[in-house]
Coordinates of C-alpha atoms in Angstrom, one line a residue:
X21 CA 89.4 80.6 82.6
X22 CA 90.9 77.4 81.2
X23 CA 88.4 74.6 80.5
X24 CA 90.7 72.4 82.6
X25 CA 90.5 73.2 86.3
X26 CA 88.2 73.9 89.2
X27 CA 85.1 76.1 88.7
X28 CA 85.9 79.7 89.6
X29 CA 82.9 82.0 90.5
X30 CA 82.6 85.0 88.2
X31 CA 82.5 87.2 91.3
X32 CA 86.0 86.1 92.4
X33 CA 87.3 86.5 88.9
X34 CA 86.0 90.0 88.7
X35 CA 87.5 90.9 92.1
X36 CA 90.8 89.4 91.1
X37 CA 90.9 91.5 87.8
X38 CA 89.9 94.6 89.7
X39 CA 92.8 93.9 92.2
X40 CA 95.3 93.8 89.3
X41 CA 94.0 97.1 87.9
X42 CA 94.0 98.8 91.3
X43 CA 97.5 97.8 92.0
X44 CA 98.6 99.2 88.6
X45 CA 96.6 102.4 89.1
X46 CA 98.3 103.0 92.4
X47 CA 101.8 102.3 91.1
X48 CA 102.3 99.1 93.1
X49 CA 102.6 97.1 89.8
X50 CA 103.7 98.3 86.4
X51 CA 104.3 95.9 83.5
X52 CA 105.7 93.5 86.0
X53 CA 104.6 92.0 89.3
X54 CA 101.6 89.9 90.0
X55 CA 98.7 89.1 92.3
X56 CA 97.4 85.6 93.2
X57 CA 94.5 84.1 95.1
X58 CA 93.9 80.7 96.6
X59 CA 90.9 78.9 95.1
X60 CA 88.0 79.3 97.6
X61 CA 86.7 75.7 97.1
X62 CA 90.0 73.9 96.2
X63 CA 92.7 75.2 98.5
X64 CA 95.4 73.2 96.8
X65 CA 94.9 75.4 93.7
X66 CA 95.7 79.0 93.2
X67 CA 94.9 81.5 90.4
X68 CA 97.2 84.0 88.7
X69 CA 96.9 85.9 85.4
X70 CA 98.6 84.6 82.4
X71 CA 101.9 86.3 81.6
X72 CA 100.7 89.8 80.7
X73 CA 100.9 93.2 82.3
X74 CA 98.4 93.4 85.2
X75 CA 96.7 96.4 83.7
X76 CA 95.8 94.4 80.6
X77 CA 94.1 91.5 82.4
X78 CA 90.5 91.8 81.2
X79 CA 88.6 88.5 81.4
X80 CA 88.4 85.0 82.9
X81 CA 90.3 83.7 79.8
X82 CA 93.3 85.6 81.2
X83 CA 93.3 83.6 84.4
X84 CA 95.3 80.4 85.0
X85 CA 95.0 77.8 87.7
X86 CA 98.1 76.3 89.3
X87 CA 98.8 73.6 91.8
X88 CA 100.0 74.7 95.2
X89 CA 102.2 71.6 95.4
X90 CA 104.6 72.5 92.6
X91 CA 103.3 75.6 90.8
X92 CA 102.5 73.5 87.8
X93 CA 99.5 74.5 85.6
X94 CA 96.3 72.5 86.0
X95 CA 95.9 72.8 82.3
X96 CA 99.0 71.1 80.8
X97 CA 98.7 73.1 77.6
X98 CA 99.6 76.3 79.4
X99 CA 103.4 76.6 79.5
X100 CA 104.1 80.3 79.5
X101 CA 103.1 81.4 83.0
X102 CA 105.0 83.8 85.2
X103 CA 108.5 82.5 86.0
X104 CA 108.1 83.6 89.6
X105 CA 104.9 81.7 90.4
X106 CA 106.9 79.7 92.9
X107 CA 106.7 82.8 95.2
X108 CA 103.0 82.2 95.4
X109 CA 102.9 78.4 95.5
X110 CA 105.4 78.2 98.4
X111 CA 103.6 80.8 100.5
X112 CA 100.2 79.1 100.0
X113 CA 101.9 75.8 100.8
X114 CA 103.4 77.0 104.1
X115 CA 100.5 79.2 105.3
X116 CA 97.0 77.5 104.9
X117 CA 95.2 80.7 106.0
X118 CA 96.8 82.9 103.4
X119 CA 94.5 83.5 100.5
X120 CA 96.2 86.3 98.5
X121 CA 99.7 87.2 97.6
X122 CA 101.2 90.2 95.8
X123 CA 104.7 90.5 94.4
X124 CA 105.8 94.1 93.5
X125 CA 108.8 96.0 92.3
X126 CA 107.5 99.3 93.8
X127 CA 110.5 101.7 93.7
X128 CA 109.7 103.3 97.1
X129 CA 110.4 100.0 98.9
X130 CA 113.6 99.1 97.2
X131 CA 115.9 101.2 99.5
X132 CA 114.7 99.2 102.5
X133 CA 116.0 96.0 100.9
X134 CA 119.4 97.3 100.1
X135 CA 120.4 100.1 102.5
X136 CA 120.4 98.2 105.8
X137 CA 117.8 100.7 107.1
X138 CA 114.8 98.6 108.3
X139 CA 111.3 99.5 107.2
X140 CA 109.4 100.7 110.2
X141 CA 105.7 101.3 110.9
X142 CA 105.3 105.1 110.3
X143 CA 101.6 105.6 110.4
X144 CA 98.4 103.8 111.4
X145 CA 97.5 102.7 107.9
X146 CA 100.5 100.4 107.9
X147 CA 100.1 98.9 111.3
X148 CA 100.2 95.4 109.7
X149 CA 103.9 95.9 109.3
X150 CA 104.3 95.2 113.0
X151 CA 107.6 95.5 114.8
X152 CA 109.8 94.4 112.0
X153 CA 109.9 93.7 108.2
X154 CA 112.3 90.9 107.2
X155 CA 114.6 91.1 104.2
X156 CA 115.0 88.2 101.8
X157 CA 118.5 88.1 100.2
X158 CA 118.5 85.7 97.3
X159 CA 122.3 86.0 96.9
X160 CA 122.8 83.7 99.9
X161 CA 120.8 81.0 98.2
X162 CA 122.4 80.7 94.7
X163 CA 123.9 77.4 93.7
X164 CA 126.6 76.9 91.1
X165 CA 125.1 77.4 87.7
X166 CA 122.0 79.3 88.9
X167 CA 120.9 82.4 86.9
X168 CA 121.6 85.3 89.2
X169 CA 118.9 87.6 87.9
X170 CA 117.2 88.0 91.3
X171 CA 114.1 86.0 90.1
X172 CA 112.5 83.4 92.4
X173 CA 112.6 80.7 89.7
X174 CA 112.0 77.4 91.6
X175 CA 110.5 75.7 94.7
X176 CA 113.8 76.0 96.7
X177 CA 114.0 79.8 96.3
X178 CA 110.3 80.2 96.8
X179 CA 110.4 78.2 100.0
X180 CA 113.2 80.4 101.4
X181 CA 111.1 83.4 100.7
X182 CA 108.0 81.9 102.4
X183 CA 110.1 81.1 105.4
X184 CA 110.9 84.8 105.9
X185 CA 107.2 85.4 106.8
X186 CA 107.5 83.2 109.9
X187 CA 109.4 83.8 113.1
X188 CA 111.6 81.0 114.3
X189 CA 109.7 78.0 115.6
X190 CA 106.4 79.6 114.6
X191 CA 103.4 77.5 113.8
X192 CA 101.3 80.3 112.5
X193 CA 98.9 79.4 109.7
X194 CA 98.8 82.9 108.4
X195 CA 102.4 84.1 108.8
X196 CA 104.0 86.3 111.5
X197 CA 104.8 89.1 109.0
X198 CA 102.5 90.6 106.3
X199 CA 105.4 91.9 104.2
X200 CA 108.9 90.8 103.3
X201 CA 111.4 93.1 101.5
X202 CA 113.4 91.5 98.7
X203 CA 116.9 92.8 98.3
X204 CA 117.4 94.5 94.9
X205 CA 114.0 93.3 93.8
X206 CA 110.9 94.7 95.7
X207 CA 108.5 93.2 98.1
X208 CA 106.0 90.4 98.6
X209 CA 102.8 90.8 100.6
X210 CA 100.4 88.2 102.0
X211 CA 96.9 88.5 103.4
X212 CA 93.7 86.5 104.1
X213 CA 91.8 88.2 101.2
X214 CA 92.4 90.1 97.9
X215 CA 91.0 93.3 99.5
X216 CA 93.4 93.1 102.5
X217 CA 96.4 92.2 100.3
X218 CA 95.8 95.1 98.0
X219 CA 95.4 97.5 100.9
X220 CA 98.6 96.2 102.5
X221 CA 100.6 96.6 99.3
X222 CA 99.4 100.2 98.7
X223 CA 100.0 101.3 102.2
X224 CA 103.4 99.6 102.5
X225 CA 104.4 101.6 99.4
X226 CA 103.1 104.8 101.1
X227 CA 104.8 103.9 104.4
X228 CA 108.1 103.5 102.6
X229 CA 107.7 106.9 101.0
X230 CA 106.8 108.5 104.3
X231 CA 109.8 106.9 106.1
X232 CA 112.2 108.1 103.3
X233 CA 110.8 111.6 103.6
X234 CA 111.3 111.5 107.4
X235 CA 114.9 110.4 107.1
X236 CA 115.6 113.1 104.4
X237 CA 113.9 115.8 106.6
X238 CA 116.1 114.9 109.6
X239 CA 119.3 114.7 107.5
X240 CA 118.6 118.3 106.2
X241 CA 117.9 119.7 109.6
X242 CA 120.3 122.5 110.6
X243 CA 118.8 123.7 113.8
X244 CA 120.7 124.2 117.0
X245 CA 118.3 122.1 119.2
X246 CA 119.1 118.3 119.0
X247 CA 116.2 116.3 117.5
X248 CA 114.4 113.6 119.5
X249 CA 114.4 110.1 118.1
X250 CA 112.0 109.3 115.3
X251 CA 108.8 108.0 116.9
X252 CA 107.6 105.1 114.9
X253 CA 104.4 103.3 116.0
X254 CA 105.0 101.1 119.0
X255 CA 104.0 97.4 119.1
X256 CA 100.6 98.1 120.7
X257 CA 99.8 100.9 118.3
X258 CA 100.8 98.8 115.3
X259 CA 98.7 95.8 116.4
X260 CA 95.6 97.8 117.0
X261 CA 96.0 99.7 113.8
X262 CA 96.3 96.5 111.9
X263 CA 93.0 95.3 113.3
X264 CA 91.4 98.7 112.2
X265 CA 92.6 98.4 108.6
X266 CA 91.3 94.9 108.3
X267 CA 87.8 95.6 109.5
X268 CA 87.6 98.8 107.4
X269 CA 89.2 97.5 104.2
X270 CA 85.9 97.5 102.3
X271 CA 85.9 101.3 102.3
X272 CA 89.0 102.0 100.3
X273 CA 88.2 98.9 98.1
X274 CA 85.0 100.5 96.9
X275 CA 86.7 103.8 96.2
X276 CA 89.6 102.1 94.3
X277 CA 87.1 100.0 92.2
X278 CA 85.3 103.2 91.2
X279 CA 88.6 104.9 90.3
X280 CA 89.6 102.2 87.9
X281 CA 86.1 102.0 86.4
X282 CA 86.4 105.7 85.6
X283 CA 90.1 105.7 84.4
X284 CA 89.4 104.6 80.8
X285 CA 92.4 102.2 80.6
X286 CA 91.1 99.1 82.3
X287 CA 88.7 96.4 81.0
X288 CA 87.0 93.9 83.3
X289 CA 84.7 91.5 81.4
X290 CA 84.4 88.9 84.2

């Protein structure tokens, strides 16, 4: 950790690094994408890794503190952070009760940002998806002269993404949606903790794969009996399932930590 900035408990640093490794192990992140966490004692600061692949984050020296207000580094000597850190700063700014954010390019979710087919809640482990998953389309936000590389490069674009997590006129402190699809880019996930955020990212990816399999299965059906409608989870089922995954999130977390400890690739010196 930089010498400049708020004290960060080693336990949180270790958990953060484990989160980066778990997300890579499960294919949510590759060389790109990122996890962030709000500082537990200074909520106007958040932590991200320096600009390296998530699997290679290995110690507190790899972590950087940023201001929620403008995504600037607390340590002015650090100038090479992730370009898209405004995704994280604007979400933390809009939702005081959000403590972790993941941005991912997982390939299984990409179709649901470009096809017009909405991502639906297919099974109980993804109940947090709720009744709908918004899509952020950056093309509607470009100004003349902007780089059109799909990256959320500044506060304006980050704020527009953060707004997608809230319903109209909502005053929620934690967001009305846990996940937002990003057209031609991936997804962003929010949660009240690192453990919950990692769980949501992993099971959103699985849910997208399940839905794609369902749609392909139906399109290949050649039977003479008409098929009933696909039965996604209803609102009540999704809401109760979301509560279930939140109170039980410690179970998969312990498994996932053991997996990365045994994998041989990952180093966590925090």
